mmCIF file with all atom_site columns, C-alpha atoms in Angstrom:
data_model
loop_
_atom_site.group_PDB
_atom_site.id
_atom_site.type_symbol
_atom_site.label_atom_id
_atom_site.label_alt_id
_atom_site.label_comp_id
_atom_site.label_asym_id
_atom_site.label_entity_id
_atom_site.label_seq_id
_atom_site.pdbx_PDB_ins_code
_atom_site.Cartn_x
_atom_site.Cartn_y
_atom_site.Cartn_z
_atom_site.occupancy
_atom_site.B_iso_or_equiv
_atom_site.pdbx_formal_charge
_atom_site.auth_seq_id
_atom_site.auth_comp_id
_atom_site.auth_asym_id
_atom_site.auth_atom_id
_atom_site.pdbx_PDB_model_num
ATOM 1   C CA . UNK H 1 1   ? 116.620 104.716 104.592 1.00 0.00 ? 14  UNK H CA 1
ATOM 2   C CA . UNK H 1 2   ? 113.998 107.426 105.220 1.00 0.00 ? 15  UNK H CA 1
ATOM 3   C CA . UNK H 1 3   ? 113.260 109.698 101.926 1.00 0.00 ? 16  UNK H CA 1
ATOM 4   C CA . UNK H 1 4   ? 114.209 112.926 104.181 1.00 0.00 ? 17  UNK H CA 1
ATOM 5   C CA . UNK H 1 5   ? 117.669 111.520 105.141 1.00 0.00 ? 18  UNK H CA 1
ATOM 6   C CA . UNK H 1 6   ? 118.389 110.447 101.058 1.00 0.00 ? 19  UNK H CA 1
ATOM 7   C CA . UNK H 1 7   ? 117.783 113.658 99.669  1.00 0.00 ? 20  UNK H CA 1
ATOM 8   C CA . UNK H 1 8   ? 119.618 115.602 102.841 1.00 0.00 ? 21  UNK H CA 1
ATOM 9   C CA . UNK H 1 9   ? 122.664 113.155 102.334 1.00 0.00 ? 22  UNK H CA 1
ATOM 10  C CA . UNK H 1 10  ? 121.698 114.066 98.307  1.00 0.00 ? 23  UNK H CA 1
ATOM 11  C CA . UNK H 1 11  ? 122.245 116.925 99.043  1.00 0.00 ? 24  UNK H CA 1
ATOM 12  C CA . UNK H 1 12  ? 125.352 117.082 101.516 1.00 0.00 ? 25  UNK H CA 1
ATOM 13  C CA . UNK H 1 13  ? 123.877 118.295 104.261 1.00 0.00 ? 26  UNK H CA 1
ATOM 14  C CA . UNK H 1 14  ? 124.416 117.613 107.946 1.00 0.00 ? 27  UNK H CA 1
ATOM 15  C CA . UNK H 1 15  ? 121.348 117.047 110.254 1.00 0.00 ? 28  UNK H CA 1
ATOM 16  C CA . UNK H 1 16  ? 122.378 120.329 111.773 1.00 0.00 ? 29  UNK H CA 1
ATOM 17  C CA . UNK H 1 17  ? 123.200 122.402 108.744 1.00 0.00 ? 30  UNK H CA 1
ATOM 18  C CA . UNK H 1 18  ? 118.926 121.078 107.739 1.00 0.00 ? 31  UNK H CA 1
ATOM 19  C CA . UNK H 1 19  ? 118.088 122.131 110.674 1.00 0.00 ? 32  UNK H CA 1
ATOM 20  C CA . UNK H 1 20  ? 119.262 125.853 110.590 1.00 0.00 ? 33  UNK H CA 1
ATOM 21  C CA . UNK H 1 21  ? 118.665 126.203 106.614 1.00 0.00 ? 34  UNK H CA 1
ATOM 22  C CA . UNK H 1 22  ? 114.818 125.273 107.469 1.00 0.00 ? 35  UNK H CA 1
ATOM 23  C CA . UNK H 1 23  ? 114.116 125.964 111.045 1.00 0.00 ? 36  UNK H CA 1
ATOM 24  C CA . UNK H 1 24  ? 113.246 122.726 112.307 1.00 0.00 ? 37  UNK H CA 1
ATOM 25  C CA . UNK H 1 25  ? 114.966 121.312 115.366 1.00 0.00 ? 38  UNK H CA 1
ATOM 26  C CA . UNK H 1 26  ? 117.469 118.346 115.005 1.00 0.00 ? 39  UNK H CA 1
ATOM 27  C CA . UNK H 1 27  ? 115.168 116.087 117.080 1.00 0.00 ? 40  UNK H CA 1
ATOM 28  C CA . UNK H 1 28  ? 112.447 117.006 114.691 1.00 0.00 ? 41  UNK H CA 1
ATOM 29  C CA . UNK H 1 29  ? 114.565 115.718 111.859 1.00 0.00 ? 42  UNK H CA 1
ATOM 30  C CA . UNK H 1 30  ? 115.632 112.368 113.667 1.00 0.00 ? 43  UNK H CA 1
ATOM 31  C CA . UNK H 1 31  ? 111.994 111.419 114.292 1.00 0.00 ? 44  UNK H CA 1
ATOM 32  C CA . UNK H 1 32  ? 111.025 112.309 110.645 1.00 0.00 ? 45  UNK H CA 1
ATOM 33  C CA . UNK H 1 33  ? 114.397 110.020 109.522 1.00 0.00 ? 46  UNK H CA 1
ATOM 34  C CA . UNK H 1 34  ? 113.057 107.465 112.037 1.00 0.00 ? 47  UNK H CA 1
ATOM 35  C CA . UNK H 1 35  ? 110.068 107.066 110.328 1.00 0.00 ? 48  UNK H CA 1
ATOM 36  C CA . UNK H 1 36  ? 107.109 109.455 111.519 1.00 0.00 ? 49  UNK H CA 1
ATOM 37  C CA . UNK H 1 37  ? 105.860 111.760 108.542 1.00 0.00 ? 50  UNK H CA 1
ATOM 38  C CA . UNK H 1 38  ? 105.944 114.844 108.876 1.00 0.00 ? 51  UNK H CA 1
ATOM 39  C CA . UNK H 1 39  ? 102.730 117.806 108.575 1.00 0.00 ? 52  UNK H CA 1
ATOM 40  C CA . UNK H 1 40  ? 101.647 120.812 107.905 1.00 0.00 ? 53  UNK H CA 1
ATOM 41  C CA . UNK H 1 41  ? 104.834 123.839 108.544 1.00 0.00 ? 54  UNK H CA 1
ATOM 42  C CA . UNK H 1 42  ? 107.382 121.144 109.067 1.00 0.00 ? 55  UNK H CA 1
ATOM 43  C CA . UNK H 1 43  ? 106.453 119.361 105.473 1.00 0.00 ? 56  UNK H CA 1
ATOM 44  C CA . UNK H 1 44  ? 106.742 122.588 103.825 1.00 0.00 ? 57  UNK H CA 1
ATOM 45  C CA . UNK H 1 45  ? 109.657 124.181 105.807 1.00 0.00 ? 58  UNK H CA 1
ATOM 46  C CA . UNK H 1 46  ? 111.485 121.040 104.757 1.00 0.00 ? 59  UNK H CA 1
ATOM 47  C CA . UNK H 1 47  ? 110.152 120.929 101.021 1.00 0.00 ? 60  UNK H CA 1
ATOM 48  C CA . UNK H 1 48  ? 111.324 124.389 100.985 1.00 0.00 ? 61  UNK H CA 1
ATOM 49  C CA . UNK H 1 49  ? 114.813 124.195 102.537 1.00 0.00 ? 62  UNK H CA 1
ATOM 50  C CA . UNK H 1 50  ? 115.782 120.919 100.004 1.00 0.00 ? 63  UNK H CA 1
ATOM 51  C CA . UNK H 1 51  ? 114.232 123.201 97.361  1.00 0.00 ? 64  UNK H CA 1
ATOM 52  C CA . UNK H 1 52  ? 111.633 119.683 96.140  1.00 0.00 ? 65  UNK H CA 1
ATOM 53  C CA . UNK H 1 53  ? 107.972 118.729 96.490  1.00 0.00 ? 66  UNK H CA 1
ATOM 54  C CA . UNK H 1 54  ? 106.401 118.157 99.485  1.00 0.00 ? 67  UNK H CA 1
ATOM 55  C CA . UNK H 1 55  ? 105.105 115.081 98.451  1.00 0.00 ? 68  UNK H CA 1
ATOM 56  C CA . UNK H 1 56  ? 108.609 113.641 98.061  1.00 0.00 ? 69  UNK H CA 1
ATOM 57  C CA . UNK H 1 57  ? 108.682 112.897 101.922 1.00 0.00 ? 70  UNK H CA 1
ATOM 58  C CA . UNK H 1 58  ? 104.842 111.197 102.167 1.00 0.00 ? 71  UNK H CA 1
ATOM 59  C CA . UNK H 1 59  ? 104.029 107.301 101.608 1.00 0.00 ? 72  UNK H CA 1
ATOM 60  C CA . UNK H 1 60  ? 101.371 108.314 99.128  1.00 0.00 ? 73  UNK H CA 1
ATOM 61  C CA . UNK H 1 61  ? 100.380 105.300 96.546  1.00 0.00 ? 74  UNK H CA 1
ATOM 62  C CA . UNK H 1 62  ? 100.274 106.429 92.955  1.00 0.00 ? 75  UNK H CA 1
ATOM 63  C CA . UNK H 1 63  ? 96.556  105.728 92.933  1.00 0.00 ? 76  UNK H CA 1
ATOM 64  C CA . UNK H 1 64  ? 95.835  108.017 95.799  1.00 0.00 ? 77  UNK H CA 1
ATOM 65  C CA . UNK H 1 65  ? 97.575  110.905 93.651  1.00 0.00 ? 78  UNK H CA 1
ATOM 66  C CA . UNK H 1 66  ? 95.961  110.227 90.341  1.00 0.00 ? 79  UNK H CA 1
ATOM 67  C CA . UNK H 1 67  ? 92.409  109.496 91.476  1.00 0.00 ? 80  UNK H CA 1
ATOM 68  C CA . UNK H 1 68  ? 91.324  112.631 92.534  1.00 0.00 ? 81  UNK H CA 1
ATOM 69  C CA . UNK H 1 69  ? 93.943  114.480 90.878  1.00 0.00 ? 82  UNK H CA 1
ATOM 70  C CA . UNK H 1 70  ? 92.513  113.673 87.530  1.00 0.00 ? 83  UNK H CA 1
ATOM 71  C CA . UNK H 1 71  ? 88.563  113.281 87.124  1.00 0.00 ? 84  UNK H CA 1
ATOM 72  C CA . UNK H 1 72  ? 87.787  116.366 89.249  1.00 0.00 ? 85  UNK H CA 1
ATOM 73  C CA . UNK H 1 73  ? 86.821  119.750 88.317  1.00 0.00 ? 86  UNK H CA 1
ATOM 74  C CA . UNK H 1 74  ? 88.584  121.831 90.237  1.00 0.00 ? 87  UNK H CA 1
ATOM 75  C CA . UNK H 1 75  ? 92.069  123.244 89.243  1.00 0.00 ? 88  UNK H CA 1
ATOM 76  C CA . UNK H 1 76  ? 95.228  122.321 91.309  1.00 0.00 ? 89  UNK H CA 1
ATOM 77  C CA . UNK H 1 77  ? 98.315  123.640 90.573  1.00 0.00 ? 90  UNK H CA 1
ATOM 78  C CA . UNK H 1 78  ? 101.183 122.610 92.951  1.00 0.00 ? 91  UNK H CA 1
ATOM 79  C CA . UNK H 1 79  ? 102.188 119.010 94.411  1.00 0.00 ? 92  UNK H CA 1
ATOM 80  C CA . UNK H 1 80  ? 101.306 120.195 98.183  1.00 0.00 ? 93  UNK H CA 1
ATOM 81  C CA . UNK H 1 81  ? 97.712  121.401 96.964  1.00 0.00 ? 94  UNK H CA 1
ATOM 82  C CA . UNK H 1 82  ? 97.150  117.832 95.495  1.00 0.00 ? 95  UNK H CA 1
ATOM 83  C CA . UNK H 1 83  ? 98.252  116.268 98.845  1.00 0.00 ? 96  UNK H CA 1
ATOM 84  C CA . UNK H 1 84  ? 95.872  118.564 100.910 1.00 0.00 ? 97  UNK H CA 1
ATOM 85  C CA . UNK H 1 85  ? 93.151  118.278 98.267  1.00 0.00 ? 98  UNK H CA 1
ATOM 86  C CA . UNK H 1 86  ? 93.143  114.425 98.627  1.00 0.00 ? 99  UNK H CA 1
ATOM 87  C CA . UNK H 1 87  ? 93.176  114.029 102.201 1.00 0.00 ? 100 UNK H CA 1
ATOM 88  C CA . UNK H 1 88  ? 90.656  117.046 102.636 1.00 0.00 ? 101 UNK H CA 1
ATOM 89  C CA . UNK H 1 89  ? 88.373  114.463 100.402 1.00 0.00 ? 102 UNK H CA 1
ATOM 90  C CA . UNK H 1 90  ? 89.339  111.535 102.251 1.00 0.00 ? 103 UNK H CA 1
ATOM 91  C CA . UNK H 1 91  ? 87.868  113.209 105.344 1.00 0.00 ? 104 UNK H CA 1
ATOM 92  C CA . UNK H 1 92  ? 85.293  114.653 104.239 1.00 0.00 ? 105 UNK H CA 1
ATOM 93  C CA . UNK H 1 93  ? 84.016  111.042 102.910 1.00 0.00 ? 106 UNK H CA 1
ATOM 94  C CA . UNK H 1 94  ? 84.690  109.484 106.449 1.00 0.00 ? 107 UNK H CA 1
ATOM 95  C CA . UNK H 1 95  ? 82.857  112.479 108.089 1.00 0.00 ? 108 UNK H CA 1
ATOM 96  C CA . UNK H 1 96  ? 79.709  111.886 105.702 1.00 0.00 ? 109 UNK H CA 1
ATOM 97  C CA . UNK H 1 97  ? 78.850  109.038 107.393 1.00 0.00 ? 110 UNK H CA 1
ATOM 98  C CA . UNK H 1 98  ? 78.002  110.726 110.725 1.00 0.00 ? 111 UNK H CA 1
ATOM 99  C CA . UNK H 1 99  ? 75.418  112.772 109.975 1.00 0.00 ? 112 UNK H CA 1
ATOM 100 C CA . UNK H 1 100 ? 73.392  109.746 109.707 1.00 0.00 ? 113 UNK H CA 1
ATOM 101 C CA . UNK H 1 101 ? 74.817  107.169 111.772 1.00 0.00 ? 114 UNK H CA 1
ATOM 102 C CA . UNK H 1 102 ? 71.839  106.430 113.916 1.00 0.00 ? 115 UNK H CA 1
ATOM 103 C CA . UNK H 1 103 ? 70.676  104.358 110.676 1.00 0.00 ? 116 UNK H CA 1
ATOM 104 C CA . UNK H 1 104 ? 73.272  101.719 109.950 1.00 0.00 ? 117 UNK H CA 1
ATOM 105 C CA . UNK H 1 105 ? 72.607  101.420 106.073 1.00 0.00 ? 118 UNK H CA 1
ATOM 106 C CA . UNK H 1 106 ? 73.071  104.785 105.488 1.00 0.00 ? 119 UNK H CA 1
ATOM 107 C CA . UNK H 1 107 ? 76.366  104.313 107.230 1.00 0.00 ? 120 UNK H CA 1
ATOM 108 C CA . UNK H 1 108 ? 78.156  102.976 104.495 1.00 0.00 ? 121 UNK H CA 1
ATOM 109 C CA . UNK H 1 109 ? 76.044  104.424 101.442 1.00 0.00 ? 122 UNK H CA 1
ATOM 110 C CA . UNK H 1 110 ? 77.405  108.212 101.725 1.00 0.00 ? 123 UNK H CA 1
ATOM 111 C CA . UNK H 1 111 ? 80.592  107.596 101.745 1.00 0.00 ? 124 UNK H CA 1
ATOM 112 C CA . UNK H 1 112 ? 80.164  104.954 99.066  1.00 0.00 ? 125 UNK H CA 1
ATOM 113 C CA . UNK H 1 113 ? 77.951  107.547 96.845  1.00 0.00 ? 126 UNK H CA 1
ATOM 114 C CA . UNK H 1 114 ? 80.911  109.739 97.286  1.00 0.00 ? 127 UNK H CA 1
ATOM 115 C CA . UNK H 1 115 ? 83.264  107.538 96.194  1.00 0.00 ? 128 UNK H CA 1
ATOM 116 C CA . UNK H 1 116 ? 81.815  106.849 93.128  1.00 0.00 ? 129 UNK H CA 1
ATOM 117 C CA . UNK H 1 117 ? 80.691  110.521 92.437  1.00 0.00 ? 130 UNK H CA 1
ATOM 118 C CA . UNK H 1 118 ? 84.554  111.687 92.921  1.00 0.00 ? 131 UNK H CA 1
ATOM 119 C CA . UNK H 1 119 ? 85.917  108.394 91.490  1.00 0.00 ? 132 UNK H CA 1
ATOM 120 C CA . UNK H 1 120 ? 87.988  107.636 94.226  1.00 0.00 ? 133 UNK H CA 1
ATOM 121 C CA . UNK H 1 121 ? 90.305  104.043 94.191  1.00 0.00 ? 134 UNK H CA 1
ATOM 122 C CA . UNK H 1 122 ? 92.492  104.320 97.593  1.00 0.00 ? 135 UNK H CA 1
ATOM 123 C CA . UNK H 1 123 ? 92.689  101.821 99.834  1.00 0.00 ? 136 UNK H CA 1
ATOM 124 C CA . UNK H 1 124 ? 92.307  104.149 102.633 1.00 0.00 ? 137 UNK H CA 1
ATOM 125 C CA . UNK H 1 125 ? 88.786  104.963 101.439 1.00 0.00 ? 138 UNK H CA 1
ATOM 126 C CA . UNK H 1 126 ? 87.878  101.752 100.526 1.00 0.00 ? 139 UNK H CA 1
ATOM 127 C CA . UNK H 1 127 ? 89.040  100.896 104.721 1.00 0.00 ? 140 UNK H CA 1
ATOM 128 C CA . UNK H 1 128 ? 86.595  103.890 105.670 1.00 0.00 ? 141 UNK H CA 1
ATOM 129 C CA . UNK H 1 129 ? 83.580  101.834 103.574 1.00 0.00 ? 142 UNK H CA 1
ATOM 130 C CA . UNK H 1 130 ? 84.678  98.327  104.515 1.00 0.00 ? 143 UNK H CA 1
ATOM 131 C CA . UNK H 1 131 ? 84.134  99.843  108.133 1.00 0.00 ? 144 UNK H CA 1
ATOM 132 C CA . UNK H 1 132 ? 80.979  101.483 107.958 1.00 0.00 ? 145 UNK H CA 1
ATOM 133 C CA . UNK H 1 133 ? 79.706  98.315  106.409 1.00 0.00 ? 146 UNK H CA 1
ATOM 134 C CA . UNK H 1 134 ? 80.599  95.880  109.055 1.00 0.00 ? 147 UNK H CA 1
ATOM 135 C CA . UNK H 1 135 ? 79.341  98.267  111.924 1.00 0.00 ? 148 UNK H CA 1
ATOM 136 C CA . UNK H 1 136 ? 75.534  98.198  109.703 1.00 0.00 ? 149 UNK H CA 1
ATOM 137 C CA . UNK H 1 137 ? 75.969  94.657  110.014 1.00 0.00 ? 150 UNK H CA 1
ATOM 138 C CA . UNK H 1 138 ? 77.352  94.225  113.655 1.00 0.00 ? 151 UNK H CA 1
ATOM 139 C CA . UNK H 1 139 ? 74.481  97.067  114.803 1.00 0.00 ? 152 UNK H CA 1
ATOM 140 C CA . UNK H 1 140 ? 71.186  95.014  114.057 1.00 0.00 ? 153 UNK H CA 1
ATOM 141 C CA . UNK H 1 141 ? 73.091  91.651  115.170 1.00 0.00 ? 154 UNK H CA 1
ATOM 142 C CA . UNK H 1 142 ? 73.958  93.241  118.612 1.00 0.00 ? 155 UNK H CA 1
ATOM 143 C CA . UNK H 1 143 ? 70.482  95.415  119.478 1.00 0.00 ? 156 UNK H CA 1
ATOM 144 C CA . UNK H 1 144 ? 68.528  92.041  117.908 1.00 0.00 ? 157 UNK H CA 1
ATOM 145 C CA . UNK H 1 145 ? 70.275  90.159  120.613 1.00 0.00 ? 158 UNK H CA 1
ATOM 146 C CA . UNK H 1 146 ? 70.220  92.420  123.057 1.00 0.00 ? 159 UNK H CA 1
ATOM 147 C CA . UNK H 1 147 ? 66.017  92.058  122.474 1.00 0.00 ? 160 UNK H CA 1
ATOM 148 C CA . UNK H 1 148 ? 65.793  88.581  122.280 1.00 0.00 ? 161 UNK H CA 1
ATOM 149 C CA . UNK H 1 149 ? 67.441  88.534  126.250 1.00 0.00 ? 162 UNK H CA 1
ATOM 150 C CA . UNK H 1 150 ? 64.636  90.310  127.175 1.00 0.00 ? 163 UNK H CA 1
ATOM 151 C CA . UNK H 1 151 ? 66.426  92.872  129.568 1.00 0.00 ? 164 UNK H CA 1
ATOM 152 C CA . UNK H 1 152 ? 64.218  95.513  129.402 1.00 0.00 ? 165 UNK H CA 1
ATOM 153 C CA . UNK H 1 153 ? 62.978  98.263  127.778 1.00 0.00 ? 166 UNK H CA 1
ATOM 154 C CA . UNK H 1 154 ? 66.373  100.252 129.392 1.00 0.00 ? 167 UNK H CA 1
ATOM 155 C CA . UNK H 1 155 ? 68.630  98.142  127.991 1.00 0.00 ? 168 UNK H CA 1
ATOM 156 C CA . UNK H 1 156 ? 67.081  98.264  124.561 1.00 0.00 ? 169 UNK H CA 1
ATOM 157 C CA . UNK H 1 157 ? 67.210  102.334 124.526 1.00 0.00 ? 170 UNK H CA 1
ATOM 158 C CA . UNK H 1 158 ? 71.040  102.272 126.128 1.00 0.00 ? 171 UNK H CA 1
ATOM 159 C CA . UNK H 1 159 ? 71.879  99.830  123.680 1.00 0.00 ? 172 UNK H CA 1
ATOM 160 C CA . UNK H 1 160 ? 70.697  101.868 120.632 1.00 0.00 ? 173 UNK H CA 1
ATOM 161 C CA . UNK H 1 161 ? 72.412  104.437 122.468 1.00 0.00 ? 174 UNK H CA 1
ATOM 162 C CA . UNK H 1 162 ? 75.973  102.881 123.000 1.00 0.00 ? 175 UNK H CA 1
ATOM 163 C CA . UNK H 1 163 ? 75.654  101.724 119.121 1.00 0.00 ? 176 UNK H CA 1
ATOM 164 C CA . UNK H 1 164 ? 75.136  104.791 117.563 1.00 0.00 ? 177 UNK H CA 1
ATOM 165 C CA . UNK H 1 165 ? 77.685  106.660 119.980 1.00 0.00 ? 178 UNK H CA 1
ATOM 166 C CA . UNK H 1 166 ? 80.219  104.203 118.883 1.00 0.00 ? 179 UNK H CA 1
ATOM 167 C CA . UNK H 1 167 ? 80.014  105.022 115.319 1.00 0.00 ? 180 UNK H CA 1
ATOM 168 C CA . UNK H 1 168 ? 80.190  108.293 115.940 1.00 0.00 ? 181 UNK H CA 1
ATOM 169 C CA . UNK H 1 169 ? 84.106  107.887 117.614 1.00 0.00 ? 182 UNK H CA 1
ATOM 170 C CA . UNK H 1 170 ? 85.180  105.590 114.988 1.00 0.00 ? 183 UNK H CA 1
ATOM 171 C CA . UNK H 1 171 ? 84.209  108.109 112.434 1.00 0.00 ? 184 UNK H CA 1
ATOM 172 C CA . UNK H 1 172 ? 85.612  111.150 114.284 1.00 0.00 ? 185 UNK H CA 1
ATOM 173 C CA . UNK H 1 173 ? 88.884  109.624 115.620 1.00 0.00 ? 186 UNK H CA 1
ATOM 174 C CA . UNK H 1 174 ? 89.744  108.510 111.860 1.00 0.00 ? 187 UNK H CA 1
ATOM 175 C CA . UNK H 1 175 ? 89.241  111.647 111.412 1.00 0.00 ? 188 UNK H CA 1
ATOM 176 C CA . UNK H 1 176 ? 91.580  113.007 113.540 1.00 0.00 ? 189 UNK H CA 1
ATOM 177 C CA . UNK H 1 177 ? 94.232  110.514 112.105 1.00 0.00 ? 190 UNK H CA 1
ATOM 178 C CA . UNK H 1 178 ? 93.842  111.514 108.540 1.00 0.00 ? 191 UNK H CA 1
ATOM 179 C CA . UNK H 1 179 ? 94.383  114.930 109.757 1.00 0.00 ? 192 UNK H CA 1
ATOM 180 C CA . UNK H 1 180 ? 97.778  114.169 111.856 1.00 0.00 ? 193 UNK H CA 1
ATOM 181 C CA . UNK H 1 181 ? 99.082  111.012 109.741 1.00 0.00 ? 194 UNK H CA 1
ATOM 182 C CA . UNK H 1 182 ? 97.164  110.685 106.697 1.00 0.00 ? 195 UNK H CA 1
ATOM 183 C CA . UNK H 1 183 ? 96.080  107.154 107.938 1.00 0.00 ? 196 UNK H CA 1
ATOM 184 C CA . UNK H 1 184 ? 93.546  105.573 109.987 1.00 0.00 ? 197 UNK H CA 1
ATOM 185 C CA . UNK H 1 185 ? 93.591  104.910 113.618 1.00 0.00 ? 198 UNK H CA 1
ATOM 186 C CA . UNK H 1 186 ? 90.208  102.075 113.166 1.00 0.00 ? 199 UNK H CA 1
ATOM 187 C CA . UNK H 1 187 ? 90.770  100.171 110.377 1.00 0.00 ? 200 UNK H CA 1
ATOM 188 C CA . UNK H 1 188 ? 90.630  96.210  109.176 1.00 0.00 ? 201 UNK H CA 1
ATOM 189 C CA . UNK H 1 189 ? 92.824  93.726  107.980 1.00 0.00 ? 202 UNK H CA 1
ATOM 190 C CA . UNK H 1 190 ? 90.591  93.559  104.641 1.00 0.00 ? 203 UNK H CA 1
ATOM 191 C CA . UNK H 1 191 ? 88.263  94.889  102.304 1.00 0.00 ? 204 UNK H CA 1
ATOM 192 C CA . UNK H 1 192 ? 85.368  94.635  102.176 1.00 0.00 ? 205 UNK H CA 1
ATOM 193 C CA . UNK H 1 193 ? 85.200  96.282  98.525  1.00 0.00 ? 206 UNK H CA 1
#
């Protein structure tokens, strides 16, 4: 059972009598009771409406909250400003890579610096590093090969080309999916961490 559809039924309310009370369609509700989380005016119209936190309806680990929560400087106050304030970090860690993603080390060592500057623990940032540190690994392997074939001085140049353009759509598509669903869209089946 979906967290939304416990604390409408909680509360004895309808699908219908949510929907009017907070201004979200029906369907809207039936996909968020299906299983897709909601965002942005529909998380707080519905925080609002069943009068609890916003974070009550996101899959958010307990270290996720406390990490960043905790050891940083800057004052938070309310549940929904800790949500934003954690995911706003999260991307901003997977976006450091790309100002210098034509060097594959350096790939992996901003985001990793920034981890350990803002003491960060989630899985979904250790994904981001785990990443970044296979692609500096796959990058030399593939252009090295690529060289050894002999193909060409063109081949060589679209091949550093292709490399480095890759890296930069992994890193901006994740971060277009920690934007919509707090998750990433390129991720691994292990860490590398």
């Amino acid at each position: 059972m979906s967290k939304l559809k416990k604390i409408r039924e909680q509360k004895n309310l309808t699908q219908e009598e949510l929907a009017e009370l907070s201004g979200i369609s029906v369907r809207t509700i039936q996909r968020i009771e299906s299983g897709t989380p909601p965002k942005g005016f529909t998380l707080k119209a519905l925080a609002k409406s069943l009068d609890v936190a916003a974070q009550e309806f996101l899959e958010i680990t307990p270290i996720i909250q406390e990490s960043f929560v905790n050891d940083s400087q800057i004052p938070i106050t309310t549940s929904e400003e800790k949500i934003d304030a954690i995911f706003g970090l999260t991307k901003i860690i997977n976006l450091s890579s790309l100002p210098v993603s034509f060097v594959p080390i350096l790939c992996f060592l901003s985001p990793l610096i920034l981890k350990l500057v803002y003491k960060q623990k989630s899985n979904i940032i250790k994904q981001i590093i785990s990443l970044q540190i296979l692609w500096s690994i796959l990058a030399p392997v593939i252009f090295m090969i690529i060289i050894f074939m002999k193909l060409g001085k063109s081949s060589t140049i679209i091949t550093m080309i292709v490399l480095v353009l890759s890296n930069i759509f992994i890193i901006l598509r994740n971060a277009m999916e920690i934007d919509r669903k707090q998750k990433l869209y390129f991720k691994l089946n292990f860490n590398m961490l």
